[in-house]
Amino acid sequence: MSREDLAEFLFPNITKTIEDYEKLYPVRNLDENAKVTRYAPSPTGFMHIGNFLAATIDYVIAKNSGGIFYLRNEDTDTSREVDGAVEYIRHILKHYQMEPDEYEYRDIHETKGAYGPYIQSERKEIYQTFIKHLVREGKAYPCFLTQEEMDVIREGQAKDKRRIGIYGRYAKYRDLPVEEAIERIKKGEAYTIRLKSSGDFNRKFKFNDLAFGEMELPENDLDIPIMKSKDGLPTYHFAHLVDDYLMHTTHVVRGQEWVSSIPIHYELFKTFGFPMPKYIHIPLILKKDGDSVRKISKRLDPEARMSYYEEKGYPAYALIEAIMTIANSNYEAWREGHPTSSFTEFPFSPKKMSASGALFDLDKLDNLSKNYISRLTKEEVYKGALDWSQKYDPEFHEILSKYKEYSMAIYNIEREQKKPRKDYTYYSEIKEKTWYMYDEYFLGSKVDFLEYDLEEVKKILKNYQNIYNENDTQEEWFTKIKEMSEALGYAANVKAYKENPEPYKGSIVDVTNIIRIALTTLTITPDLYSIMKILGKEKVLARLNNQIAK
Ligand code: GLU
C-alpha cells in the first residue's frame, strides 16, 4: 500500500486539488502597493485592548494603501467558543468605524467578498485538501499518541531538561507503515494528523519581521499537529497557512506571543512553496502600576477589556487616537499637523512601533477625550449622551429624550468659545455633572447650606427672589447682586473684604454661594447666570421658594 492509498483512505470525500482552490481564489486585482490585512479573532467572548490595537493597525494599513481589510472568524477551537462573541466583534468594528470590506456574519445571513467562507469551521474541506496533499507526499501522517502518552513524554522531557514536543524519537508514528495506520484507524483508534517536519533545530534561518526587524531563529523540527482528532478541523498554524495564502493576505498583524511560532509557519509555507506574507508582530500593551510598568491584565485591569470604554462612554475618536499614539511614536506629531484628517491617512510605519511594549496611559486617553468632547457642537454632545444612555442608563435616556433643547442648552454653556469648558471626560460623566438641572433628580436631593446660618440663608434667598428678573442681562443681574449684598451687610468687593473683613458678615462670594446651593445643591458649577437662564423663571422661583419654606 502506498501513501496515495493512505491519503485516499483518510480523505475519501476530498476530490478537489490545491490547484482547484488556487483557481477559485485568484490573485486579487489591486494596485501594486495595496495591502491586504485581516483581523482574525477567535470568538472567545470578549475583546482585549491588544486585539483592538491589532485590528486598528490592520485597518490603517489597508485603508492607507487602498487595499482590503477583511474579517476572519477563527473558530476552530470549538470548545472555547462563546455565544454572541462574533456579534460583539461586529459591533466593536462598527462602533469604531472600522468595518471590514469582506466578512461573513452567519447570524444575520450577511456575507461579502469573493474569498470566503470567512469562518474557519466552514472551510474544513479546503484545509483537508491541503492536508491530503501532504499525506500523499509523505509530509504528514496520522499519529496515535494518546493524551496520557503525551503527558508522559512531556514530563520526561521536563525532567531531563530537554525541549518539549513531539520530535525525533518522540515522533513514534512518523514512519508507521501505511497498512498498520489504516488498520488502527479501521479499529476506531483516535488519531491526529501531524506534519512530518524536515527541519533541523540546530540550523538557523533569517526572518524579517517588519516591526521587530531581522531575527535569526532555529528551524522547526516539531511534528506539530495540523489536524485535530476531535473534529477534523486544523490547528491555528495550519489554518493560518491555508487562509492567508488563499485569501492573499499581504500583511499579518498579530500579537508578539506568536513570534515563537514563526519557525513552524516558516516551515509550513516552505513545504508548500507558498510565499510568506509580511509579518508585523505587535508589542504587549503595558501600563504604569505605581512606580513600575507591567503588562496590562484582563484579570486586574478593567481597561484591558474593550467593553470598559463603551461603558464609560469614551467617544470612539478618543480611543482610536489613544491607540494610534501607542501604535506609532510619531502619531502625535502627525496629528498636530493634520488636525482634521482621518487616522486612516496616517502613514503607519511598523518600524516606529515600540518593540519593548506599548505603554497605554488612561490619563492620556482622558485628556484626549475631554478635549475632543469640548470641541464638539452641543448637538453632537447631546447625541453622544443619548446613545450612551440608551444602553447604560435608560432612566437618564428617557429624561434626555424628553428635554432635548434644554439639555443642549446645558451642554452649550461656555462651549462656543475659543477655550471651551472641559466638563465631560466621557459620556457617563454628563449625568454626574448636570443632574441638578433636571427636576426629576433635583427634587429628591438634599440641599445642604454648609456652615451658613440658616436665618441668614433665608434672608438672602428672600431678597434675591425679589430682585430676580429673568430678563436681566448678565451685567444687570450682577449689579443687582452687588447692591443686594451690600444692603445685607456683605462686601461687594472681594478684594476689599479680604483686606478688611471686620465690618462685614461676609462677601458677595457667600451670597452667590448660597444662591448657587439653593438652585443646584453645589458650590461649584458652570456660570450661574447661564444656569438660571436655562432653568428659567419657573424653576428658579420654585427652587428658591422651596428653600425659603424649609
Ligand atoms: N486567532 C488568533 C488570535 O486570536 C489570530 C492570530 C493572528 O492574527 O494570526 O490570537
Short mmCIF file of N, CA and C in Angstrom, two decimals, residues 26 30 38 57-58 74 111 135 165 221 253 262 297 325 330 365 411 437-438 475 515:
data_model
loop_
_atom_site.label_atom_id
_atom_site.label_comp_id
_atom_site.label_asym_id
_atom_site.label_seq_id
_atom_site.Cartn_x
_atom_site.Cartn_y
_atom_site.Cartn_z
N PRO A 26 -8.23 33.55 -7.15
CA PRO A 26 -7.08 34.09 -7.88
C PRO A 26 -6.47 35.30 -7.18
N LEU A 30 -5.62 44.27 -7.44
CA LEU A 30 -5.40 45.51 -6.68
C LEU A 30 -4.14 46.20 -7.18
N ARG A 38 -5.96 41.33 7.61
CA ARG A 38 -7.14 40.70 8.18
C ARG A 38 -7.12 40.83 9.68
N ILE A 57 -4.41 48.68 13.57
CA ILE A 57 -3.25 48.72 12.67
C ILE A 57 -3.60 48.07 11.33
N ASP A 58 -4.28 46.92 11.40
CA ASP A 58 -4.74 46.27 10.17
C ASP A 58 -5.53 47.24 9.31
N GLU A 74 -11.91 32.93 13.46
CA GLU A 74 -11.05 31.77 13.71
C GLU A 74 -11.66 30.90 14.81
N THR A 111 -22.97 38.23 4.06
CA THR A 111 -21.58 37.94 3.72
C THR A 111 -21.16 38.77 2.53
N VAL A 135 -0.16 14.36 2.97
CA VAL A 135 -0.11 12.92 3.27
C VAL A 135 0.38 12.16 2.03
N GLY A 165 8.04 18.60 23.28
CA GLY A 165 7.36 18.47 21.99
C GLY A 165 7.56 17.11 21.35
N ASP A 221 11.58 21.67 14.17
CA ASP A 221 11.70 20.23 13.92
C ASP A 221 10.57 19.46 14.63
N VAL A 253 -0.80 41.09 10.94
CA VAL A 253 -0.55 41.87 12.16
C VAL A 253 -1.06 41.03 13.32
N ILE A 262 6.94 31.36 14.71
CA ILE A 262 7.41 31.69 13.36
C ILE A 262 8.11 30.50 12.69
N SER A 297 -3.50 43.55 32.26
CA SER A 297 -4.02 42.21 32.56
C SER A 297 -5.54 42.21 32.59
N THR A 325 -1.64 56.50 19.11
CA THR A 325 -0.49 57.11 19.78
C THR A 325 0.47 56.03 20.29
N ASN A 330 5.36 58.45 16.18
CA ASN A 330 5.25 59.78 15.55
C ASN A 330 3.81 60.18 15.27
N LEU A 365 -5.68 59.13 27.64
CA LEU A 365 -6.97 58.90 26.99
C LEU A 365 -7.99 59.91 27.53
N TYR A 411 -25.31 71.84 27.68
CA TYR A 411 -24.00 71.48 27.12
C TYR A 411 -23.35 72.67 26.45
N MET A 437 -29.86 69.92 36.98
CA MET A 437 -30.65 70.75 36.08
C MET A 437 -32.03 70.14 35.83
N TYR A 438 -32.17 68.87 36.15
CA TYR A 438 -33.44 68.19 35.88
C TYR A 438 -34.20 67.99 37.19
N GLU A 475 -24.96 91.78 33.05
CA GLU A 475 -24.46 92.95 33.79
C GLU A 475 -25.51 93.43 34.79
N ILE A 515 -26.99 81.24 46.87
CA ILE A 515 -27.95 81.15 45.76
C ILE A 515 -27.65 79.91 44.91
#
